[in-house]
Structures are given as structure tokens and as C-alpha cells.
PDB file of N, CA and C in Angstrom:
ATOM      1  N   UNK A   1       7.645   1.917 -20.569  1.00  0.00           N
ATOM      2  CA  UNK A   1       6.667   2.927 -19.956  1.00  0.00           C
ATOM      3  C   UNK A   1       7.469   3.013 -18.792  1.00  0.00           C
ATOM      4  N   UNK A   2       6.837   4.866 -18.858  1.00  0.00           N
ATOM      5  CA  UNK A   2       7.334   5.743 -17.804  1.00  0.00           C
ATOM      6  C   UNK A   2       6.863   5.058 -16.727  1.00  0.00           C
ATOM      7  N   UNK A   3       7.421   5.543 -15.292  1.00  0.00           N
ATOM      8  CA  UNK A   3       7.212   5.421 -13.839  1.00  0.00           C
ATOM      9  C   UNK A   3       6.358   6.231 -13.572  1.00  0.00           C
ATOM     10  N   UNK A   4       4.990   6.359 -12.917  1.00  0.00           N
ATOM     11  CA  UNK A   4       3.705   6.896 -12.971  1.00  0.00           C
ATOM     12  C   UNK A   4       3.638   6.934 -11.525  1.00  0.00           C
ATOM     13  N   UNK A   5       4.163   6.394 -10.470  1.00  0.00           N
ATOM     14  CA  UNK A   5       3.981   6.581  -9.375  1.00  0.00           C
ATOM     15  C   UNK A   5       4.780   7.568  -8.323  1.00  0.00           C
ATOM     16  N   UNK A   6       5.241   8.546  -8.726  1.00  0.00           N
ATOM     17  CA  UNK A   6       6.351   9.456  -8.499  1.00  0.00           C
ATOM     18  C   UNK A   6       5.375  10.051  -6.981  1.00  0.00           C
ATOM     19  N   UNK A   7       6.067  10.037  -5.772  1.00  0.00           N
ATOM     20  CA  UNK A   7       5.329  10.606  -4.886  1.00  0.00           C
ATOM     21  C   UNK A   7       5.382  12.629  -5.261  1.00  0.00           C
ATOM     22  N   UNK A   8       4.370  13.247  -4.803  1.00  0.00           N
ATOM     23  CA  UNK A   8       4.310  14.544  -5.775  1.00  0.00           C
ATOM     24  C   UNK A   8       5.150  15.353  -4.139  1.00  0.00           C
ATOM     25  N   UNK A   9       4.695  14.824  -2.804  1.00  0.00           N
ATOM     26  CA  UNK A   9       5.528  15.476  -1.740  1.00  0.00           C
ATOM     27  C   UNK A   9       6.383  14.230  -1.036  1.00  0.00           C
ATOM     28  N   UNK A  10       7.534  15.052  -1.304  1.00  0.00           N
ATOM     29  CA  UNK A  10       8.626  13.958  -0.833  1.00  0.00           C
ATOM     30  C   UNK A  10       8.674  13.468   0.454  1.00  0.00           C
ATOM     31  N   UNK A  11       8.430  14.499   1.606  1.00  0.00           N
ATOM     32  CA  UNK A  11       8.191  14.405   2.962  1.00  0.00           C
ATOM     33  C   UNK A  11       7.589  13.750   3.145  1.00  0.00           C
ATOM     34  N   UNK A  12       6.241  12.544   2.307  1.00  0.00           N
ATOM     35  CA  UNK A  12       5.509  12.071   2.587  1.00  0.00           C
ATOM     36  C   UNK A  12       5.768  10.203   2.452  1.00  0.00           C
ATOM     37  N   UNK A  13       7.021  10.503   2.150  1.00  0.00           N
ATOM     38  CA  UNK A  13       7.993   8.983   1.572  1.00  0.00           C
ATOM     39  C   UNK A  13       7.556   8.379   2.821  1.00  0.00           C
ATOM     40  N   UNK A  14       7.934   8.484   4.307  1.00  0.00           N
ATOM     41  CA  UNK A  14       7.802   7.671   5.202  1.00  0.00           C
ATOM     42  C   UNK A  14       6.545   7.444   5.926  1.00  0.00           C
ATOM     43  N   UNK A  15       5.783   8.570   5.954  1.00  0.00           N
ATOM     44  CA  UNK A  15       4.058   8.102   6.002  1.00  0.00           C
ATOM     45  C   UNK A  15       3.499   6.887   5.454  1.00  0.00           C
ATOM     46  N   UNK A  16       3.738   7.106   3.795  1.00  0.00           N
ATOM     47  CA  UNK A  16       3.506   5.888   3.294  1.00  0.00           C
ATOM     48  C   UNK A  16       3.976   4.761   3.005  1.00  0.00           C
ATOM     49  N   UNK A  17       5.085   4.546   3.444  1.00  0.00           N
ATOM     50  CA  UNK A  17       5.673   3.259   4.014  1.00  0.00           C
ATOM     51  C   UNK A  17       5.336   2.858   5.128  1.00  0.00           C
ATOM     52  N   UNK A  18       4.391   3.632   5.763  1.00  0.00           N
ATOM     53  CA  UNK A  18       4.402   2.814   7.280  1.00  0.00           C
ATOM     54  C   UNK A  18       3.004   2.818   6.530  1.00  0.00           C
ATOM     55  N   UNK A  19       2.078   3.481   6.141  1.00  0.00           N
ATOM     56  CA  UNK A  19       0.699   2.989   5.455  1.00  0.00           C
ATOM     57  C   UNK A  19       0.772   1.631   4.966  1.00  0.00           C
ATOM     58  N   UNK A  20       1.843   1.753   4.006  1.00  0.00           N
ATOM     59  CA  UNK A  20       2.000   0.090   3.147  1.00  0.00           C
ATOM     60  C   UNK A  20       2.407  -0.976   3.820  1.00  0.00           C
ATOM     61  N   UNK A  21       3.204  -0.798   4.595  1.00  0.00           N
ATOM     62  CA  UNK A  21       3.426  -1.955   6.125  1.00  0.00           C
ATOM     63  C   UNK A  21       2.431  -2.579   6.832  1.00  0.00           C
ATOM     64  N   UNK A  22       1.238  -1.394   6.967  1.00  0.00           N
ATOM     65  CA  UNK A  22       0.355  -1.623   7.964  1.00  0.00           C
ATOM     66  C   UNK A  22      -0.587  -2.523   6.675  1.00  0.00           C
ATOM     67  N   UNK A  23      -1.290  -2.007   6.104  1.00  0.00           N
ATOM     68  CA  UNK A  23      -2.083  -2.687   5.132  1.00  0.00           C
ATOM     69  C   UNK A  23      -1.732  -4.090   4.697  1.00  0.00           C
ATOM     70  N   UNK A  24      -0.155  -4.445   4.440  1.00  0.00           N
ATOM     71  CA  UNK A  24       0.481  -5.646   4.364  1.00  0.00           C
ATOM     72  C   UNK A  24       0.340  -6.531   5.842  1.00  0.00           C
ATOM     73  N   UNK A  25      -0.043  -6.068   6.585  1.00  0.00           N
ATOM     74  CA  UNK A  25       0.314  -7.012   7.929  1.00  0.00           C
ATOM     75  C   UNK A  25       1.382  -6.909   8.379  1.00  0.00           C
ATOM     76  N   UNK A  26       2.520  -6.333   7.871  1.00  0.00           N
ATOM     77  CA  UNK A  26       4.203  -6.458   8.078  1.00  0.00           C
ATOM     78  C   UNK A  26       4.577  -5.139   8.802  1.00  0.00           C
ATOM     79  N   UNK A  27       6.198  -5.341   9.078  1.00  0.00           N
ATOM     80  CA  UNK A  27       6.803  -4.219   9.603  1.00  0.00           C
ATOM     81  C   UNK A  27       7.749  -3.891   8.631  1.00  0.00           C
ATOM     82  N   UNK A  28       7.647  -4.342   7.814  1.00  0.00           N
ATOM     83  CA  UNK A  28       9.135  -3.689   6.859  1.00  0.00           C
ATOM     84  C   UNK A  28       8.330  -3.562   5.868  1.00  0.00           C
ATOM     85  N   UNK A  29       8.316  -2.145   5.717  1.00  0.00           N
ATOM     86  CA  UNK A  29       7.501  -1.551   3.938  1.00  0.00           C
ATOM     87  C   UNK A  29       7.729  -2.209   2.755  1.00  0.00           C
ATOM     88  N   UNK A  30       9.310  -2.737   2.632  1.00  0.00           N
ATOM     89  CA  UNK A  30       9.922  -3.582   1.785  1.00  0.00           C
ATOM     90  C   UNK A  30       9.426  -4.591   1.518  1.00  0.00           C
ATOM     91  N   UNK A  31       9.049  -5.445   2.521  1.00  0.00           N
ATOM     92  CA  UNK A  31       8.414  -7.010   2.456  1.00  0.00           C
ATOM     93  C   UNK A  31       7.231  -6.656   2.027  1.00  0.00           C
ATOM     94  N   UNK A  32       6.658  -5.657   2.100  1.00  0.00           N
ATOM     95  CA  UNK A  32       4.714  -5.365   1.967  1.00  0.00           C
ATOM     96  C   UNK A  32       4.536  -6.352   0.507  1.00  0.00           C
ATOM     97  N   UNK A  33       5.054  -5.633  -0.741  1.00  0.00           N
ATOM     98  CA  UNK A  33       4.480  -6.393  -2.002  1.00  0.00           C
ATOM     99  C   UNK A  33       4.898  -7.924  -2.144  1.00  0.00           C
ATOM    100  N   UNK A  34       5.772  -8.613  -1.618  1.00  0.00           N
ATOM    101  CA  UNK A  34       5.851 -10.109  -1.289  1.00  0.00           C
ATOM    102  C   UNK A  34       5.184 -10.529  -0.491  1.00  0.00           C
ATOM    103  N   UNK A  35       4.539  -9.627   0.596  1.00  0.00           N
ATOM    104  CA  UNK A  35       3.735 -10.446   1.399  1.00  0.00           C
ATOM    105  C   UNK A  35       1.943 -10.744   0.783  1.00  0.00           C
ATOM    106  N   UNK A  36       1.747  -9.346   0.331  1.00  0.00           N
ATOM    107  CA  UNK A  36       1.008  -9.630  -0.833  1.00  0.00           C
ATOM    108  C   UNK A  36       0.625 -10.389  -1.788  1.00  0.00           C
ATOM    109  N   UNK A  37       1.943 -10.442  -2.490  1.00  0.00           N
ATOM    110  CA  UNK A  37       2.334 -11.666  -3.733  1.00  0.00           C
ATOM    111  C   UNK A  37       1.658 -12.961  -3.154  1.00  0.00           C
ATOM    112  N   UNK A  38       1.997 -13.036  -1.898  1.00  0.00           N
ATOM    113  CA  UNK A  38       1.942 -14.289  -1.033  1.00  0.00           C
ATOM    114  C   UNK A  38       0.578 -14.735  -1.001  1.00  0.00           C
ATOM    115  N   UNK A  39      -0.514 -13.881  -0.646  1.00  0.00           N
ATOM    116  CA  UNK A  39      -1.779 -13.662  -0.211  1.00  0.00           C
ATOM    117  C   UNK A  39      -2.325 -14.255  -1.739  1.00  0.00           C
ATOM    118  N   UNK A  40      -2.244 -13.504  -2.888  1.00  0.00           N
ATOM    119  CA  UNK A  40      -2.289 -13.636  -4.150  1.00  0.00           C
ATOM    120  C   UNK A  40      -2.108 -14.660  -4.648  1.00  0.00           C
ATOM    121  N   UNK A  41      -1.236 -15.761  -4.164  1.00  0.00           N
ATOM    122  CA  UNK A  41      -0.604 -16.920  -4.828  1.00  0.00           C
ATOM    123  C   UNK A  41      -0.098 -16.719  -5.690  1.00  0.00           C
ATOM    124  N   UNK A  42       0.894 -15.525  -6.233  1.00  0.00           N
ATOM    125  CA  UNK A  42       1.554 -14.636  -7.439  1.00  0.00           C
ATOM    126  C   UNK A  42       3.229 -15.050  -6.893  1.00  0.00           C
ATOM    127  N   UNK A  43       3.917 -15.578  -7.340  1.00  0.00           N
ATOM    128  CA  UNK A  43       5.066 -16.261  -7.299  1.00  0.00           C
ATOM    129  C   UNK A  43       6.043 -14.966  -7.222  1.00  0.00           C
ATOM    130  N   UNK A  44       6.549 -14.038  -6.220  1.00  0.00           N
ATOM    131  CA  UNK A  44       7.827 -12.729  -6.901  1.00  0.00           C
ATOM    132  C   UNK A  44       8.844 -12.902  -6.041  1.00  0.00           C
ATOM    133  N   UNK A  45       9.770 -12.769  -6.340  1.00  0.00           N
ATOM    134  CA  UNK A  45      11.335 -13.439  -6.365  1.00  0.00           C
ATOM    135  C   UNK A  45      12.036 -11.686  -5.996  1.00  0.00           C
ATOM    136  N   UNK A  46      12.760 -11.865  -5.015  1.00  0.00           N
ATOM    137  CA  UNK A  46      13.704 -10.693  -4.885  1.00  0.00           C
ATOM    138  C   UNK A  46      14.521 -10.577  -6.017  1.00  0.00           C
ATOM    139  N   UNK A  47      14.175  -9.116  -6.353  1.00  0.00           N
ATOM    140  CA  UNK A  47      15.080  -8.720  -7.889  1.00  0.00           C
ATOM    141  C   UNK A  47      14.024  -8.856  -9.319  1.00  0.00           C
ATOM    142  N   UNK A  48      14.797  -9.170  -9.893  1.00  0.00           N
ATOM    143  CA  UNK A  48      14.227  -9.233 -11.216  1.00  0.00           C
ATOM    144  C   UNK A  48      12.730 -10.150 -11.149  1.00  0.00           C
ATOM    145  N   UNK A  49      11.886  -9.201 -11.590  1.00  0.00           N
ATOM    146  CA  UNK A  49      10.591 -10.190 -11.922  1.00  0.00           C
ATOM    147  C   UNK A  49       9.832 -10.105 -13.312  1.00  0.00           C
ATOM    148  N   UNK A  50      10.424  -9.549 -14.441  1.00  0.00           N
ATOM    149  CA  UNK A  50      10.064  -9.205 -15.263  1.00  0.00           C
ATOM    150  C   UNK A  50       9.393 -10.519 -16.565  1.00  0.00           C
ATOM    151  N   UNK A  51       9.557 -11.494 -15.613  1.00  0.00           N
ATOM    152  CA  UNK A  51       8.989 -12.699 -16.438  1.00  0.00           C
ATOM    153  C   UNK A  51       7.513 -12.967 -15.884  1.00  0.00           C
ATOM    154  N   UNK A  52       6.965 -12.259 -14.720  1.00  0.00           N
ATOM    155  CA  UNK A  52       5.494 -12.604 -14.491  1.00  0.00           C
ATOM    156  C   UNK A  52       4.356 -11.793 -15.173  1.00  0.00           C
ATOM    157  N   UNK A  53       3.332 -12.271 -15.274  1.00  0.00           N
ATOM    158  CA  UNK A  53       2.593 -11.962 -16.173  1.00  0.00           C
ATOM    159  C   UNK A  53       1.820 -10.413 -15.789  1.00  0.00           C
ATOM    160  N   UNK A  54       1.442  -9.969 -16.563  1.00  0.00           N
ATOM    161  CA  UNK A  54       0.621  -8.380 -16.090  1.00  0.00           C
ATOM    162  C   UNK A  54      -0.058  -8.852 -15.085  1.00  0.00           C
ATOM    163  N   UNK A  55      -0.956  -9.474 -15.362  1.00  0.00           N
ATOM    164  CA  UNK A  55      -2.369 -10.149 -15.064  1.00  0.00           C
ATOM    165  C   UNK A  55      -1.813  -9.969 -13.646  1.00  0.00           C
ATOM    166  N   UNK A  56      -0.969 -10.975 -12.921  1.00  0.00           N
ATOM    167  CA  UNK A  56      -0.129 -11.202 -11.951  1.00  0.00           C
ATOM    168  C   UNK A  56       0.560  -9.593 -11.244  1.00  0.00           C
ATOM    169  N   UNK A  57       1.186  -9.014 -11.721  1.00  0.00           N
ATOM    170  CA  UNK A  57       1.911  -8.102 -11.225  1.00  0.00           C
ATOM    171  C   UNK A  57       0.439  -7.166 -10.625  1.00  0.00           C
ATOM    172  N   UNK A  58      -0.433  -6.733 -11.600  1.00  0.00           N
ATOM    173  CA  UNK A  58      -1.806  -5.999 -11.361  1.00  0.00           C
ATOM    174  C   UNK A  58      -2.249  -6.504  -9.954  1.00  0.00           C
ATOM    175  N   UNK A  59      -2.446  -7.863  -9.711  1.00  0.00           N
ATOM    176  CA  UNK A  59      -3.436  -8.145  -8.627  1.00  0.00           C
ATOM    177  C   UNK A  59      -2.226  -8.035  -7.592  1.00  0.00           C
ATOM    178  N   UNK A  60      -1.181  -7.686  -7.478  1.00  0.00           N
ATOM    179  CA  UNK A  60      -0.250  -7.433  -6.274  1.00  0.00           C
ATOM    180  C   UNK A  60      -0.362  -5.967  -6.338  1.00  0.00           C
ATOM    181  N   UNK A  61       0.050  -5.203  -7.087  1.00  0.00           N
ATOM    182  CA  UNK A  61       0.153  -3.758  -6.797  1.00  0.00           C
ATOM    183  C   UNK A  61      -1.501  -3.286  -6.823  1.00  0.00           C
ATOM    184  N   UNK A  62      -2.320  -3.552  -7.099  1.00  0.00           N
ATOM    185  CA  UNK A  62      -3.838  -3.448  -7.148  1.00  0.00           C
ATOM    186  C   UNK A  62      -4.451  -3.678  -5.781  1.00  0.00           C
ATOM    187  N   UNK A  63      -3.941  -4.700  -5.221  1.00  0.00           N
ATOM    188  CA  UNK A  63      -4.074  -5.084  -4.004  1.00  0.00           C
ATOM    189  C   UNK A  63      -3.734  -4.053  -3.092  1.00  0.00           C
ATOM    190  N   UNK A  64      -2.449  -3.875  -3.104  1.00  0.00           N
ATOM    191  CA  UNK A  64      -1.472  -3.084  -2.194  1.00  0.00           C
ATOM    192  C   UNK A  64      -2.316  -1.476  -2.483  1.00  0.00           C
ATOM    193  N   UNK A  65      -2.049  -1.201  -3.675  1.00  0.00           N
ATOM    194  CA  UNK A  65      -2.663   0.164  -3.754  1.00  0.00           C
ATOM    195  C   UNK A  65      -3.880   0.497  -3.155  1.00  0.00           C
ATOM    196  N   UNK A  66      -4.927  -0.549  -3.718  1.00  0.00           N
ATOM    197  CA  UNK A  66      -6.331  -0.366  -3.407  1.00  0.00           C
ATOM    198  C   UNK A  66      -6.561  -0.297  -1.709  1.00  0.00           C
ATOM    199  N   UNK A  67      -5.741  -0.959  -1.134  1.00  0.00           N
ATOM    200  CA  UNK A  67      -5.973  -1.497   0.377  1.00  0.00           C
ATOM    201  C   UNK A  67      -5.313   0.345   0.911  1.00  0.00           C
ATOM    202  N   UNK A  68      -4.574   0.569   0.295  1.00  0.00           N
ATOM    203  CA  UNK A  68      -3.745   2.073   1.094  1.00  0.00           C
ATOM    204  C   UNK A  68      -4.718   3.141   0.839  1.00  0.00           C
ATOM    205  N   UNK A  69      -5.244   2.732  -0.358  1.00  0.00           N
ATOM    206  CA  UNK A  69      -6.574   3.919  -0.531  1.00  0.00           C
ATOM    207  C   UNK A  69      -7.948   3.867   0.504  1.00  0.00           C
ATOM    208  N   UNK A  70      -7.939   2.676   0.656  1.00  0.00           N
ATOM    209  CA  UNK A  70      -9.087   2.533   1.460  1.00  0.00           C
ATOM    210  C   UNK A  70      -8.840   2.939   3.103  1.00  0.00           C
ATOM    211  N   UNK A  71      -7.641   2.326   3.267  1.00  0.00           N
ATOM    212  CA  UNK A  71      -7.153   3.030   4.763  1.00  0.00           C
ATOM    213  C   UNK A  71      -7.216   4.501   4.718  1.00  0.00           C
ATOM    214  N   UNK A  72      -6.305   4.951   3.814  1.00  0.00           N
ATOM    215  CA  UNK A  72      -6.654   6.682   3.825  1.00  0.00           C
ATOM    216  C   UNK A  72      -7.719   7.183   4.419  1.00  0.00           C
ATOM    217  N   UNK A  73      -8.961   6.629   3.254  1.00  0.00           N
ATOM    218  CA  UNK A  73     -10.343   7.249   2.928  1.00  0.00           C
ATOM    219  C   UNK A  73     -10.868   7.039   4.498  1.00  0.00           C
ATOM    220  N   UNK A  74     -10.719   5.640   5.234  1.00  0.00           N
ATOM    221  CA  UNK A  74     -10.931   5.217   6.644  1.00  0.00           C
ATOM    222  C   UNK A  74     -10.699   6.370   7.218  1.00  0.00           C
ATOM    223  N   UNK A  75      -8.969   6.378   7.364  1.00  0.00           N
ATOM    224  CA  UNK A  75      -8.640   7.575   8.405  1.00  0.00           C
ATOM    225  C   UNK A  75      -9.181   8.895   7.863  1.00  0.00           C
ATOM    226  N   UNK A  76      -9.198   9.493   6.901  1.00  0.00           N
ATOM    227  CA  UNK A  76      -9.834  11.261   6.541  1.00  0.00           C
ATOM    228  C   UNK A  76     -10.979  10.986   7.222  1.00  0.00           C
ATOM    229  N   UNK A  77     -12.169   9.858   7.185  1.00  0.00           N
ATOM    230  CA  UNK A  77     -13.537   9.968   7.897  1.00  0.00           C
ATOM    231  C   UNK A  77     -13.449   9.505   9.340  1.00  0.00           C
ATOM    232  N   UNK A  78     -12.489   9.076   9.955  1.00  0.00           N
ATOM    233  CA  UNK A  78     -12.319   9.149  11.312  1.00  0.00           C
ATOM    234  C   UNK A  78     -11.833  10.516  11.921  1.00  0.00           C
ATOM    235  N   UNK A  79     -10.836  11.365  11.397  1.00  0.00           N
ATOM    236  CA  UNK A  79     -10.746  12.815  11.692  1.00  0.00           C
ATOM    237  C   UNK A  79     -11.750  13.485  11.617  1.00  0.00           C
ATOM    238  N   UNK A  80     -12.567  13.611  10.273  1.00  0.00           N
ATOM    239  CA  UNK A  80     -14.112  14.786  10.297  1.00  0.00           C
ATOM    240  C   UNK A  80     -14.582  14.350  11.304  1.00  0.00           C
ATOM    241  N   UNK A  81     -14.868  13.165  11.376  1.00  0.00           N
ATOM    242  CA  UNK A  81     -15.685  12.351  13.227  1.00  0.00           C
ATOM    243  C   UNK A  81     -15.279  13.197  14.154  1.00  0.00           C
ATOM    244  N   UNK A  82     -13.921  13.122  14.071  1.00  0.00           N
ATOM    245  CA  UNK A  82     -13.319  13.147  15.562  1.00  0.00           C
ATOM    246  C   UNK A  82     -13.702  14.942  15.631  1.00  0.00           C
ATOM    247  N   UNK A  83     -13.258  15.747  14.432  1.00  0.00           N
ATOM    248  CA  UNK A  83     -13.600  16.912  14.599  1.00  0.00           C
ATOM    249  C   UNK A  83     -14.829  17.868  15.005  1.00  0.00           C
ATOM    250  N   UNK A  84     -15.575  16.702  14.599  1.00  0.00           N
ATOM    251  CA  UNK A  84     -17.330  16.922  14.245  1.00  0.00           C
ATOM    252  C   UNK A  84     -17.641  16.883  15.913  1.00  0.00           C
ATOM    253  N   UNK A  85     -17.021  15.696  16.571  1.00  0.00           N
ATOM    254  CA  UNK A  85     -17.291  15.555  17.808  1.00  0.00           C
ATOM    255  C   UNK A  85     -16.672  16.532  18.660  1.00  0.00           C
ATOM    256  N   UNK A  86     -15.208  16.810  18.252  1.00  0.00           N
ATOM    257  CA  UNK A  86     -14.625  17.964  19.114  1.00  0.00           C
ATOM    258  C   UNK A  86     -15.362  19.354  19.207  1.00  0.00           C
ATOM    259  N   UNK A  87     -16.129  19.546  18.045  1.00  0.00           N
ATOM    260  CA  UNK A  87     -16.814  20.959  17.685  1.00  0.00           C
ATOM    261  C   UNK A  87     -18.133  21.040  18.796  1.00  0.00           C
ATOM    262  N   UNK A  88     -18.674  19.864  18.966  1.00  0.00           N
ATOM    263  CA  UNK A  88     -19.883  19.950  19.946  1.00  0.00           C
ATOM    264  C   UNK A  88     -19.931  20.368  20.939  1.00  0.00           C
TER     265      UNK A  88
END
């Protein structure tokens, strides 16, 4: 299966990593998926994890990605609100 989560703007990598760490409540973006897996009670190991069920992988990726999207929407709403307040 092709990897579809390619970042369209490579310069955004650092910001996305910071956001990933923020939503997972960790300082290290590389630890984010392990923190989410622990919360979801999914056994995720360093290295190869091809033996986990697709359902469990979806729990981890869906939770992490969903929380990132929610946070981006919240940030956008706050920026719009701030812009409206500044223009008054």
C-alpha cells in the first residue's frame, strides 16, 4: 500500500511535529504515537509493528490525526477571533 501522508509543504514538518507532540502530551514528537498507543491500550513496540491488527493501528493513527485536526481547527478559530477583535 502506498504511503499517502506525504507533507505537501516540507517546511511545515517542524510545526507538524510540535503539534503532534502537543496533542499527545509529550515533548518528543517521536514518542507521540507510543503515548497514544498506551492510552488506547494498544501494544506498540519500537521498530517493527506489522503484527498488530489494522483495527489497533487505526486506533492509534486515528486518535493522533484526529486530535491534530481538532487542534488546527481550534487554532484557526482563535486566529480569526483575534483578527476580528483587532479590526474593531
